[in-house]
PDB file of C-alpha atoms in Angstrom:
ATOM      1  CA  MET I 203      27.531-143.767-132.497  1.00  0.00           C
ATOM      2  CA  LYS I 204      30.145-141.006-132.355  1.00  0.00           C
ATOM      3  CA  ASN I 205      29.224-140.178-128.754  1.00  0.00           C
ATOM      4  CA  PHE I 206      29.301-143.864-127.833  1.00  0.00           C
ATOM      5  CA  VAL I 207      32.854-144.170-129.161  1.00  0.00           C
ATOM      6  CA  LYS I 208      33.913-141.094-127.172  1.00  0.00           C
ATOM      7  CA  LEU I 209      32.265-142.459-124.017  1.00  0.00           C
ATOM      8  CA  ALA I 210      33.928-145.838-124.462  1.00  0.00           C
ATOM      9  CA  ALA I 211      37.304-144.188-124.988  1.00  0.00           C
ATOM     10  CA  GLY I 212      36.771-142.035-121.911  1.00  0.00           C
ATOM     11  CA  LEU I 213      35.959-145.090-119.806  1.00  0.00           C
ATOM     12  CA  MET I 214      39.129-146.748-121.057  1.00  0.00           C
ATOM     13  CA  VAL I 215      41.162-143.715-119.950  1.00  0.00           C
ATOM     14  CA  ALA I 216      39.522-143.796-116.517  1.00  0.00           C
ATOM     15  CA  ALA I 217      40.117-147.522-116.206  1.00  0.00           C
ATOM     16  CA  SER I 218      43.785-147.122-117.061  1.00  0.00           C
ATOM     17  CA  PHE I 219      44.192-144.583-114.245  1.00  0.00           C
ATOM     18  CA  MET I 220      42.296-146.714-111.749  1.00  0.00           C
ATOM     19  CA  SER I 221      44.675-149.574-112.414  1.00  0.00           C
ATOM     20  CA  GLY I 222      47.707-147.253-112.675  1.00  0.00           C
ATOM     21  CA  ALA I 223      49.164-148.280-109.331  1.00  0.00           C
ATOM     22  CA  ALA I 224      49.158-151.915-110.398  1.00  0.00           C
ATOM     23  CA  SER I 225      50.568-151.380-113.901  1.00  0.00           C
ATOM     24  CA  ALA I 226      54.239-150.919-114.687  1.00  0.00           C
ATOM     25  CA  GLN I 227      53.599-147.817-116.738  1.00  0.00           C
ATOM     26  CA  THR I 228      50.695-145.594-117.749  1.00  0.00           C
ATOM     27  CA  VAL I 229      51.211-143.982-121.144  1.00  0.00           C
ATOM     28  CA  LEU I 230      49.473-140.636-121.552  1.00  0.00           C
ATOM     29  CA  LYS I 231      48.615-138.975-124.864  1.00  0.00           C
ATOM     30  CA  SER I 232      48.978-135.242-125.577  1.00  0.00           C
ATOM     31  CA  SER I 233      48.130-133.295-128.731  1.00  0.00           C
ATOM     32  CA  ASP I 234      49.596-130.197-130.370  1.00  0.00           C
ATOM     33  CA  THR I 235      48.760-128.604-133.714  1.00  0.00           C
ATOM     34  CA  HIS I 236      52.327-127.350-134.247  1.00  0.00           C
ATOM     35  CA  PRO I 237      55.221-129.287-135.852  1.00  0.00           C
ATOM     36  CA  ASP I 238      57.862-131.285-134.033  1.00  0.00           C
ATOM     37  CA  GLY I 239      60.513-128.986-132.581  1.00  0.00           C
ATOM     38  CA  TYR I 240      58.099-126.083-132.066  1.00  0.00           C
ATOM     39  CA  PRO I 241      58.520-124.508-128.584  1.00  0.00           C
ATOM     40  CA  THR I 242      55.087-125.627-127.310  1.00  0.00           C
ATOM     41  CA  VAL I 243      55.731-129.192-128.485  1.00  0.00           C
ATOM     42  CA  GLU I 244      59.140-129.200-126.841  1.00  0.00           C
ATOM     43  CA  GLY I 245      57.717-127.713-123.649  1.00  0.00           C
ATOM     44  CA  VAL I 246      55.218-130.570-123.353  1.00  0.00           C
ATOM     45  CA  LYS I 247      57.939-133.100-124.166  1.00  0.00           C
ATOM     46  CA  TYR I 248      60.057-131.670-121.356  1.00  0.00           C
ATOM     47  CA  PHE I 249      57.084-131.995-118.997  1.00  0.00           C
ATOM     48  CA  GLY I 250      56.914-135.667-120.053  1.00  0.00           C
ATOM     49  CA  GLU I 251      60.597-136.184-119.321  1.00  0.00           C
ATOM     50  CA  LEU I 252      60.239-134.697-115.846  1.00  0.00           C
ATOM     51  CA  LEU I 253      57.091-136.728-115.202  1.00  0.00           C
ATOM     52  CA  LYS I 254      58.740-140.008-116.166  1.00  0.00           C
ATOM     53  CA  GLU I 255      61.810-139.222-114.079  1.00  0.00           C
ATOM     54  CA  ARG I 256      59.875-138.108-110.988  1.00  0.00           C
ATOM     55  CA  THR I 257      57.469-141.069-111.033  1.00  0.00           C
ATOM     56  CA  GLN I 258      60.272-143.576-111.620  1.00  0.00           C
ATOM     57  CA  GLY I 259      58.775-144.488-114.971  1.00  0.00           C
ATOM     58  CA  ARG I 260      55.225-145.127-113.753  1.00  0.00           C
ATOM     59  CA  TYR I 261      53.979-142.452-116.171  1.00  0.00           C
ATOM     60  CA  SER I 262      55.229-141.595-119.629  1.00  0.00           C
ATOM     61  CA  LEU I 263      53.986-139.248-122.326  1.00  0.00           C
ATOM     62  CA  GLU I 264      53.427-139.552-126.072  1.00  0.00           C
ATOM     63  CA  VAL I 265      53.196-136.159-127.802  1.00  0.00           C
ATOM     64  CA  TYR I 266      51.232-136.137-131.065  1.00  0.00           C
ATOM     65  CA  HIS I 267      52.432-133.008-132.861  1.00  0.00           C
ATOM     66  CA  SER I 268      51.503-131.585-136.290  1.00  0.00           C
ATOM     67  CA  ALA I 269      47.745-131.979-135.666  1.00  0.00           C
ATOM     68  CA  GLN I 270      48.062-135.767-135.952  1.00  0.00           C
ATOM     69  CA  LEU I 271      44.991-136.125-133.722  1.00  0.00           C
ATOM     70  CA  GLY I 272      43.105-133.271-135.387  1.00  0.00           C
ATOM     71  CA  GLU I 273      42.948-129.489-135.283  1.00  0.00           C
ATOM     72  CA  GLU I 274      42.498-127.673-131.964  1.00  0.00           C
ATOM     73  CA  LYS I 275      38.685-127.635-132.032  1.00  0.00           C
ATOM     74  CA  ASP I 276      38.683-131.434-132.396  1.00  0.00           C
ATOM     75  CA  THR I 277      41.328-132.129-129.756  1.00  0.00           C
ATOM     76  CA  ILE I 278      39.633-129.882-127.200  1.00  0.00           C
ATOM     77  CA  GLU I 279      36.607-132.175-127.430  1.00  0.00           C
ATOM     78  CA  GLN I 280      38.860-135.223-127.224  1.00  0.00           C
ATOM     79  CA  VAL I 281      40.510-134.104-123.995  1.00  0.00           C
ATOM     80  CA  ARG I 282      37.230-132.959-122.422  1.00  0.00           C
ATOM     81  CA  SER I 283      35.604-136.331-123.164  1.00  0.00           C
ATOM     82  CA  GLY I 284      38.664-138.318-122.089  1.00  0.00           C
ATOM     83  CA  VAL I 285      39.688-139.689-125.491  1.00  0.00           C
ATOM     84  CA  ILE I 286      43.128-138.192-124.810  1.00  0.00           C
ATOM     85  CA  GLU I 287      44.482-137.082-121.462  1.00  0.00           C
ATOM     86  CA  LEU I 288      46.385-133.884-122.306  1.00  0.00           C
ATOM     87  CA  ASN I 289      46.316-131.077-124.843  1.00  0.00           C
ATOM     88  CA  ARG I 290      48.285-127.927-125.614  1.00  0.00           C
ATOM     89  CA  VAL I 291      45.969-125.433-127.241  1.00  0.00           C
ATOM     90  CA  SER I 292      45.482-121.701-127.702  1.00  0.00           C
ATOM     91  CA  MET I 293      43.432-119.899-125.047  1.00  0.00           C
ATOM     92  CA  ALA I 294      41.032-118.319-127.565  1.00  0.00           C
ATOM     93  CA  PRO I 295      38.970-121.411-128.520  1.00  0.00           C
ATOM     94  CA  PHE I 296      37.870-121.680-124.872  1.00  0.00           C
ATOM     95  CA  ASN I 297      36.305-118.201-124.868  1.00  0.00           C
ATOM     96  CA  GLY I 298      32.801-119.574-125.390  1.00  0.00           C
ATOM     97  CA  THR I 299      33.209-122.260-122.709  1.00  0.00           C
ATOM     98  CA  VAL I 300      35.291-120.658-119.958  1.00  0.00           C
ATOM     99  CA  LYS I 301      34.216-117.068-119.341  1.00  0.00           C
ATOM    100  CA  GLU I 302      37.421-116.030-117.611  1.00  0.00           C
ATOM    101  CA  SER I 303      39.512-117.105-120.612  1.00  0.00           C
ATOM    102  CA  VAL I 304      38.113-114.066-122.438  1.00  0.00           C
ATOM    103  CA  VAL I 305      40.379-111.642-120.572  1.00  0.00           C
ATOM    104  CA  PRO I 306      43.803-112.898-121.804  1.00  0.00           C
ATOM    105  CA  ALA I 307      42.373-113.006-125.344  1.00  0.00           C
ATOM    106  CA  LEU I 308      41.395-109.320-125.377  1.00  0.00           C
ATOM    107  CA  PRO I 309      43.355-107.124-127.797  1.00  0.00           C
ATOM    108  CA  TYR I 310      46.095-105.052-126.145  1.00  0.00           C
ATOM    109  CA  ILE I 311      45.182-106.273-122.648  1.00  0.00           C
ATOM    110  CA  PHE I 312      48.885-106.968-122.023  1.00  0.00           C
ATOM    111  CA  ARG I 313      51.497-104.237-122.326  1.00  0.00           C
ATOM    112  CA  SER I 314      54.336-106.675-123.021  1.00  0.00           C
ATOM    113  CA  GLU I 315      55.290-110.332-122.731  1.00  0.00           C
ATOM    114  CA  ASP I 316      56.780-109.606-119.310  1.00  0.00           C
ATOM    115  CA  HIS I 317      53.455-108.103-118.210  1.00  0.00           C
ATOM    116  CA  MET I 318      51.635-111.212-119.478  1.00  0.00           C
ATOM    117  CA  HIS I 319      54.012-113.464-117.500  1.00  0.00           C
ATOM    118  CA  LYS I 320      53.391-111.550-114.279  1.00  0.00           C
ATOM    119  CA  VAL I 321      49.620-111.725-114.766  1.00  0.00           C
ATOM    120  CA  MET I 322      49.430-115.405-115.707  1.00  0.00           C
ATOM    121  CA  ASP I 323      51.945-116.486-113.037  1.00  0.00           C
ATOM    122  CA  GLY I 324      49.966-114.724-110.291  1.00  0.00           C
ATOM    123  CA  ALA I 325      46.514-114.589-108.735  1.00  0.00           C
ATOM    124  CA  ILE I 326      44.732-113.807-112.006  1.00  0.00           C
ATOM    125  CA  GLY I 327      46.274-116.870-113.629  1.00  0.00           C
ATOM    126  CA  ASP I 328      45.116-118.968-110.662  1.00  0.00           C
ATOM    127  CA  GLN I 329      41.583-117.560-111.073  1.00  0.00           C
ATOM    128  CA  ILE I 330      41.572-118.566-114.750  1.00  0.00           C
ATOM    129  CA  LYS I 331      42.875-122.045-113.932  1.00  0.00           C
ATOM    130  CA  LYS I 332      40.073-122.608-111.437  1.00  0.00           C
ATOM    131  CA  ALA I 333      37.491-121.516-114.010  1.00  0.00           C
ATOM    132  CA  PHE I 334      38.508-124.341-116.368  1.00  0.00           C
ATOM    133  CA  GLU I 335      37.534-127.087-113.899  1.00  0.00           C
ATOM    134  CA  PRO I 336      33.740-126.978-114.466  1.00  0.00           C
ATOM    135  CA  ALA I 337      34.541-127.577-118.156  1.00  0.00           C
ATOM    136  CA  GLY I 338      36.179-130.874-117.183  1.00  0.00           C
ATOM    137  CA  LEU I 339      39.745-129.600-117.514  1.00  0.00           C
ATOM    138  CA  VAL I 340      42.699-128.974-115.211  1.00  0.00           C
ATOM    139  CA  VAL I 341      45.127-126.298-116.394  1.00  0.00           C
ATOM    140  CA  LEU I 342      48.657-127.488-115.764  1.00  0.00           C
ATOM    141  CA  ALA I 343      50.534-124.569-117.329  1.00  0.00           C
ATOM    142  CA  PHE I 344      50.379-121.424-119.403  1.00  0.00           C
ATOM    143  CA  TYR I 345      52.930-121.341-122.216  1.00  0.00           C
ATOM    144  CA  ASP I 346      54.254-118.492-124.341  1.00  0.00           C
ATOM    145  CA  ALA I 347      52.984-117.771-127.835  1.00  0.00           C
ATOM    146  CA  GLY I 348      54.479-114.322-128.299  1.00  0.00           C
ATOM    147  CA  ALA I 349      52.659-111.409-129.882  1.00  0.00           C
ATOM    148  CA  ARG I 350      50.235-111.972-132.756  1.00  0.00           C
ATOM    149  CA  SER I 351      50.230-109.571-135.717  1.00  0.00           C
ATOM    150  CA  PHE I 352      48.511-109.319-139.100  1.00  0.00           C
ATOM    151  CA  TYR I 353      50.094-110.442-142.371  1.00  0.00           C
ATOM    152  CA  ASN I 354      48.744-110.519-145.896  1.00  0.00           C
ATOM    153  CA  LYS I 355      49.677-110.936-149.546  1.00  0.00           C
ATOM    154  CA  THR I 356      48.052-107.720-150.802  1.00  0.00           C
ATOM    155  CA  LYS I 357      49.806-104.680-149.309  1.00  0.00           C
ATOM    156  CA  PRO I 358      51.797-103.355-146.334  1.00  0.00           C
ATOM    157  CA  ILE I 359      49.686-102.286-143.347  1.00  0.00           C
ATOM    158  CA  ASN I 360      50.848 -99.041-141.759  1.00  0.00           C
ATOM    159  CA  SER I 361      47.571 -97.879-140.228  1.00  0.00           C
ATOM    160  CA  VAL I 362      44.023 -99.014-139.469  1.00  0.00           C
ATOM    161  CA  ALA I 363      42.930 -97.518-142.804  1.00  0.00           C
ATOM    162  CA  ASP I 364      45.082-100.094-144.630  1.00  0.00           C
ATOM    163  CA  MET I 365      43.024-102.908-143.066  1.00  0.00           C
ATOM    164  CA  LYS I 366      39.799-101.909-144.800  1.00  0.00           C
ATOM    165  CA  GLY I 367      38.224-104.674-146.885  1.00  0.00           C
ATOM    166  CA  LEU I 368      40.986-107.261-146.381  1.00  0.00           C
ATOM    167  CA  LYS I 369      40.007-110.841-145.507  1.00  0.00           C
ATOM    168  CA  PHE I 370      41.901-112.426-142.615  1.00  0.00           C
ATOM    169  CA  ARG I 371      41.824-115.891-141.132  1.00  0.00           C
ATOM    170  CA  VAL I 372      41.357-115.811-137.379  1.00  0.00           C
ATOM    171  CA  ILE I 373      41.202-118.317-134.534  1.00  0.00           C
ATOM    172  CA  GLN I 374      37.707-119.716-133.979  1.00  0.00           C
ATOM    173  CA  SER I 375      36.854-117.061-131.387  1.00  0.00           C
ATOM    174  CA  ASP I 376      34.175-114.347-131.390  1.00  0.00           C
ATOM    175  CA  ILE I 377      36.655-111.902-129.874  1.00  0.00           C
ATOM    176  CA  PHE I 378      38.998-112.293-132.829  1.00  0.00           C
ATOM    177  CA  VAL I 379      36.129-111.968-135.318  1.00  0.00           C
ATOM    178  CA  ASP I 380      34.954-108.760-133.644  1.00  0.00           C
ATOM    179  CA  MET I 381      38.509-107.407-133.389  1.00  0.00           C
ATOM    180  CA  VAL I 382      39.004-107.720-137.152  1.00  0.00           C
ATOM    181  CA  ALA I 383      35.591-106.175-137.842  1.00  0.00           C
ATOM    182  CA  ALA I 384      36.441-103.213-135.592  1.00  0.00           C
ATOM    183  CA  LEU I 385      39.470-102.596-137.800  1.00  0.00           C
ATOM    184  CA  GLY I 386      37.340-102.504-140.958  1.00  0.00           C
ATOM    185  CA  ALA I 387      38.451-105.892-142.270  1.00  0.00           C
ATOM    186  CA  ASN I 388      36.648-109.222-142.702  1.00  0.00           C
ATOM    187  CA  ALA I 389      37.314-112.229-140.470  1.00  0.00           C
ATOM    188  CA  THR I 390      37.177-115.844-141.613  1.00  0.00           C
ATOM    189  CA  PRO I 391      37.545-118.408-138.797  1.00  0.00           C
ATOM    190  CA  MET I 392      39.212-121.575-140.075  1.00  0.00           C
ATOM    191  CA  PRO I 393      41.530-124.339-138.836  1.00  0.00           C
ATOM    192  CA  TYR I 394      45.227-123.456-138.724  1.00  0.00           C
ATOM    193  CA  GLY I 395      46.147-126.217-141.172  1.00  0.00           C
ATOM    194  CA  GLU I 396      44.006-124.714-143.947  1.00  0.00           C
ATOM    195  CA  VAL I 397      45.518-121.224-143.906  1.00  0.00           C
ATOM    196  CA  TYR I 398      48.376-121.687-146.400  1.00  0.00           C
ATOM    197  CA  SER I 399      46.166-122.952-149.222  1.00  0.00           C
ATOM    198  CA  ALA I 400      43.453-120.390-148.424  1.00  0.00           C
ATOM    199  CA  ILE I 401      45.935-117.529-148.841  1.00  0.00           C
ATOM    200  CA  GLU I 402      47.515-119.108-151.906  1.00  0.00           C
ATOM    201  CA  THR I 403      44.174-119.546-153.674  1.00  0.00           C
ATOM    202  CA  GLY I 404      42.799-116.142-152.657  1.00  0.00           C
ATOM    203  CA  VAL I 405      40.056-117.365-150.334  1.00  0.00           C
ATOM    204  CA  ILE I 406      41.599-114.987-147.793  1.00  0.00           C
ATOM    205  CA  ASP I 407      44.185-112.210-148.088  1.00  0.00           C
ATOM    206  CA  GLY I 408      46.091-113.155-144.978  1.00  0.00           C
ATOM    207  CA  ALA I 409      45.991-114.168-141.326  1.00  0.00           C
ATOM    208  CA  GLU I 410      47.377-113.124-137.945  1.00  0.00           C
ATOM    209  CA  ASN I 411      49.918-114.942-135.854  1.00  0.00           C
ATOM    210  CA  ASN I 412      53.344-114.812-134.229  1.00  0.00           C
ATOM    211  CA  PHE I 413      56.701-115.059-136.028  1.00  0.00           C
ATOM    212  CA  PRO I 414      57.306-118.786-135.294  1.00  0.00           C
ATOM    213  CA  SER I 415      53.898-119.777-136.704  1.00  0.00           C
ATOM    214  CA  TYR I 416      54.291-117.437-139.691  1.00  0.00           C
ATOM    215  CA  ASP I 417      57.640-119.122-140.327  1.00  0.00           C
ATOM    216  CA  THR I 418      57.046-122.814-139.582  1.00  0.00           C
ATOM    217  CA  ALA I 419      53.671-122.979-141.361  1.00  0.00           C
ATOM    218  CA  LYS I 420      55.416-121.327-144.364  1.00  0.00           C
ATOM    219  CA  HIS I 421      52.818-118.564-144.553  1.00  0.00           C
ATOM    220  CA  ALA I 422      55.663-116.147-145.333  1.00  0.00           C
ATOM    221  CA  GLU I 423      55.896-117.833-148.751  1.00  0.00           C
ATOM    222  CA  VAL I 424      52.400-116.678-149.740  1.00  0.00           C
ATOM    223  CA  ALA I 425      51.846-113.548-147.592  1.00  0.00           C
ATOM    224  CA  LYS I 426      54.935-111.359-147.492  1.00  0.00           C
ATOM    225  CA  ASN I 427      53.540-108.240-145.779  1.00  0.00           C
ATOM    226  CA  TYR I 428      53.878-108.592-141.981  1.00  0.00           C
ATOM    227  CA  SER I 429      52.572-105.718-139.850  1.00  0.00           C
ATOM    228  CA  LEU I 430      53.987-105.660-136.326  1.00  0.00           C
ATOM    229  CA  ASP I 431      50.792-104.365-134.700  1.00  0.00           C
ATOM    230  CA  GLU I 432      51.058-106.967-131.870  1.00  0.00           C
ATOM    231  CA  HIS I 433      47.331-106.925-131.138  1.00  0.00           C
ATOM    232  CA  THR I 434      47.359-109.880-128.747  1.00  0.00           C
ATOM    233  CA  ILE I 435      49.948-111.516-126.517  1.00  0.00           C
ATOM    234  CA  LEU I 436      47.843-114.601-126.046  1.00  0.00           C
ATOM    235  CA  PRO I 437      49.150-117.341-123.735  1.00  0.00           C
ATOM    236  CA  GLU I 438      48.782-120.972-124.691  1.00  0.00           C
ATOM    237  CA  VAL I 439      47.163-123.368-122.233  1.00  0.00           C
ATOM    238  CA  PHE I 440      48.297-126.907-121.369  1.00  0.00           C
ATOM    239  CA  VAL I 441      45.295-128.837-120.035  1.00  0.00           C
ATOM    240  CA  MET I 442      44.518-132.289-118.669  1.00  0.00           C
ATOM    241  CA  ASN I 443      41.247-134.191-118.522  1.00  0.00           C
ATOM    242  CA  LYS I 444      39.915-133.520-115.002  1.00  0.00           C
ATOM    243  CA  ALA I 445      38.526-137.019-114.450  1.00  0.00           C
ATOM    244  CA  ALA I 446      41.949-138.462-115.229  1.00  0.00           C
ATOM    245  CA  PHE I 447      43.697-135.936-112.977  1.00  0.00           C
ATOM    246  CA  ASP I 448      41.286-136.574-110.108  1.00  0.00           C
ATOM    247  CA  LYS I 449      42.106-140.293-110.187  1.00  0.00           C
ATOM    248  CA  LEU I 450      45.770-139.606-109.497  1.00  0.00           C
ATOM    249  CA  THR I 451      46.970-139.906-105.920  1.00  0.00           C
ATOM    250  CA  PRO I 452      47.537-136.566-104.162  1.00  0.00           C
ATOM    251  CA  GLU I 453      51.271-137.244-104.374  1.00  0.00           C
ATOM    252  CA  ASP I 454      51.138-137.819-108.130  1.00  0.00           C
ATOM    253  CA  GLN I 455      48.925-134.769-108.623  1.00  0.00           C
ATOM    254  CA  ALA I 456      51.651-132.701-106.975  1.00  0.00           C
ATOM    255  CA  VAL I 457      54.256-134.259-109.277  1.00  0.00           C
ATOM    256  CA  PHE I 458      52.175-133.472-112.380  1.00  0.00           C
ATOM    257  CA  LYS I 459      51.678-129.853-111.305  1.00  0.00           C
ATOM    258  CA  GLN I 460      55.327-129.296-110.405  1.00  0.00           C
ATOM    259  CA  ALA I 461      56.584-130.908-113.625  1.00  0.00           C
ATOM    260  CA  ALA I 462      54.285-128.628-115.613  1.00  0.00           C
ATOM    261  CA  LYS I 463      55.419-125.574-113.648  1.00  0.00           C
ATOM    262  CA  ASP I 464      59.059-126.483-114.242  1.00  0.00           C
ATOM    263  CA  SER I 465      58.407-126.922-117.958  1.00  0.00           C
ATOM    264  CA  VAL I 466      57.228-123.305-118.281  1.00  0.00           C
ATOM    265  CA  ALA I 467      60.712-121.809-117.837  1.00  0.00           C
ATOM    266  CA  LYS I 468      62.084-124.229-120.443  1.00  0.00           C
ATOM    267  CA  GLN I 469      59.297-123.395-122.900  1.00  0.00           C
ATOM    268  CA  ARG I 470      59.774-119.646-122.464  1.00  0.00           C
ATOM    269  CA  GLU I 471      63.497-120.001-123.121  1.00  0.00           C
ATOM    270  CA  LEU I 472      62.818-122.016-126.273  1.00  0.00           C
ATOM    271  CA  TRP I 473      60.161-119.537-127.372  1.00  0.00           C
ATOM    272  CA  SER I 474      62.450-116.534-127.110  1.00  0.00           C
ATOM    273  CA  ALA I 475      65.122-118.232-129.205  1.00  0.00           C
ATOM    274  CA  LYS I 476      62.630-119.486-131.798  1.00  0.00           C
ATOM    275  CA  ALA I 477      60.963-116.084-132.199  1.00  0.00           C
ATOM    276  CA  ALA I 478      64.302-114.457-133.052  1.00  0.00           C
ATOM    277  CA  GLU I 479      65.246-117.289-135.404  1.00  0.00           C
ATOM    278  CA  SER I 480      61.872-117.193-137.176  1.00  0.00           C
ATOM    279  CA  ARG I 481      61.966-113.443-137.699  1.00  0.00           C
ATOM    280  CA  ALA I 482      65.370-113.826-139.365  1.00  0.00           C
ATOM    281  CA  ASN I 483      64.040-116.709-141.496  1.00  0.00           C
ATOM    282  CA  VAL I 484      61.039-114.800-142.859  1.00  0.00           C
ATOM    283  CA  GLU I 485      63.140-111.729-143.583  1.00  0.00           C
ATOM    284  CA  LYS I 486      65.444-113.937-145.670  1.00  0.00           C
ATOM    285  CA  LEU I 487      62.365-115.152-147.557  1.00  0.00           C
ATOM    286  CA  GLY I 488      61.578-111.543-148.458  1.00  0.00           C
ATOM    287  CA  ALA I 489      58.913-110.720-145.890  1.00  0.00           C
ATOM    288  CA  GLN I 490      58.417-106.965-145.489  1.00  0.00           C
ATOM    289  CA  ILE I 491      57.935-106.062-141.818  1.00  0.00           C
ATOM    290  CA  THR I 492      56.225-102.748-141.097  1.00  0.00           C
ATOM    291  CA  MET I 493      55.689-100.932-137.786  1.00  0.00           C
ATOM    292  CA  PRO I 494      52.185 -99.407-137.863  1.00  0.00           C
ATOM    293  CA  ASP I 495      50.767 -96.757-135.553  1.00  0.00           C
ATOM    294  CA  LYS I 496      49.563 -98.964-132.699  1.00  0.00           C
ATOM    295  CA  GLN I 497      47.518 -96.269-131.019  1.00  0.00           C
ATOM    296  CA  GLY I 498      45.042 -96.287-133.880  1.00  0.00           C
ATOM    297  CA  PHE I 499      44.574-100.039-133.431  1.00  0.00           C
ATOM    298  CA  ILE I 500      44.188 -99.668-129.669  1.00  0.00           C
ATOM    299  CA  ASP I 501      41.593 -96.912-130.039  1.00  0.00           C
ATOM    300  CA  ALA I 502      39.557 -99.092-132.420  1.00  0.00           C
ATOM    301  CA  MET I 503      39.158-101.805-129.777  1.00  0.00           C
ATOM    302  CA  ALA I 504      36.609 -99.981-127.597  1.00  0.00           C
ATOM    303  CA  PRO I 505      33.571-101.799-129.090  1.00  0.00           C
ATOM    304  CA  VAL I 506      35.301-105.178-128.613  1.00  0.00           C
ATOM    305  CA  TYR I 507      35.689-104.513-124.882  1.00  0.00           C
ATOM    306  CA  GLU I 508      32.139-103.199-124.628  1.00  0.00           C
ATOM    307  CA  LYS I 509      30.743-106.374-126.178  1.00  0.00           C
ATOM    308  CA  HIS I 510      32.875-108.997-124.422  1.00  0.00           C
ATOM    309  CA  VAL I 511      33.534-107.477-120.987  1.00  0.00           C
ATOM    310  CA  LYS I 512      30.010-107.107-119.648  1.00  0.00           C
ATOM    311  CA  ASP I 513      29.711-108.665-116.207  1.00  0.00           C
ATOM    312  CA  ASP I 514      31.366-107.529-112.996  1.00  0.00           C
ATOM    313  CA  VAL I 515      33.736-110.529-112.808  1.00  0.00           C
ATOM    314  CA  LEU I 516      35.332-109.767-116.167  1.00  0.00           C
ATOM    315  CA  LYS I 517      35.353-106.014-115.586  1.00  0.00           C
ATOM    316  CA  LYS I 518      37.260-106.509-112.331  1.00  0.00           C
ATOM    317  CA  MET I 519      39.665-108.937-114.014  1.00  0.00           C
ATOM    318  CA  VAL I 520      40.460-106.369-116.704  1.00  0.00           C
ATOM    319  CA  GLU I 521      41.167-103.726-114.051  1.00  0.00           C
ATOM    320  CA  ASP I 522      43.275-106.202-112.064  1.00  0.00           C
ATOM    321  CA  VAL I 523      45.335-107.007-115.165  1.00  0.00           C
ATOM    322  CA  LYS I 524      45.939-103.324-115.836  1.00  0.00           C
ATOM    323  CA  ALA I 525      47.042-102.841-112.223  1.00  0.00           C
ATOM    324  CA  VAL I 526      49.787-105.499-112.437  1.00  0.00           C
ATOM    325  CA  GLN I 527      53.159-103.767-112.701  1.00  0.00           C
TER     326      GLN I 527
END
């Protein structure tokens, strides 16, 4: 019954696009797990504004923030099956579906945010975009999500040794589970919306994320030790259902792609400002920010690379990323 409902919804989406030329306006739906005002939400909203303007109102966008349509695992299925047309989601949950998405999710693969931008804006980013298409998705843009670091309610983390035995929530990704294990800690994959209560009740000791998420999800209230280890600089991905995209005219496809590309600069600008604001906010709340020895964390990642970078395609991608200056 569940699959029938998804199929019916998908057919409705397809039908709406087929009749798009005849209708006054086609309203698209996009999901985001973050709250209203968050840089990824605002980036998608800006895309919607550009889309409406450049199609003279033939297309408009409704952005469902705050996980109104479900957590990321749920909305990925919704966009792949056509229940919704668009979705902004982390790259990591695609690791089991899109092989090439593994590379940006690897710990310490990027030297800095600037390095990540150069990689994702270039040929490697194009290679990853193409790899999403067999999964029924068109990647419209890669957005910023800053650097992710560990935080917990138990103690400051100044070295890998301080990680031992702690329980951390991670994204639902094998890479993240293995990364935490390599550091001597225990990983618990769970939806983003459950993290606050899990830390508060002691189900987990902490989690790992960027400053804006640590701030806006109020995790700094229950886990005041933030270790700036910056293990991943993981880009976000803004995707569209491929069947819906393929039904657009070539002219409209170009408009969608350009509007998404133009939204990236806006989102990056918003991200930079929000990251600084959020760091100040959590420090006011009493968060203790430590600067651990990163080299120890980097050295511990060898088994993660050995396990997840096995075939020649991924090995070459890793070398290509390292070669980007």
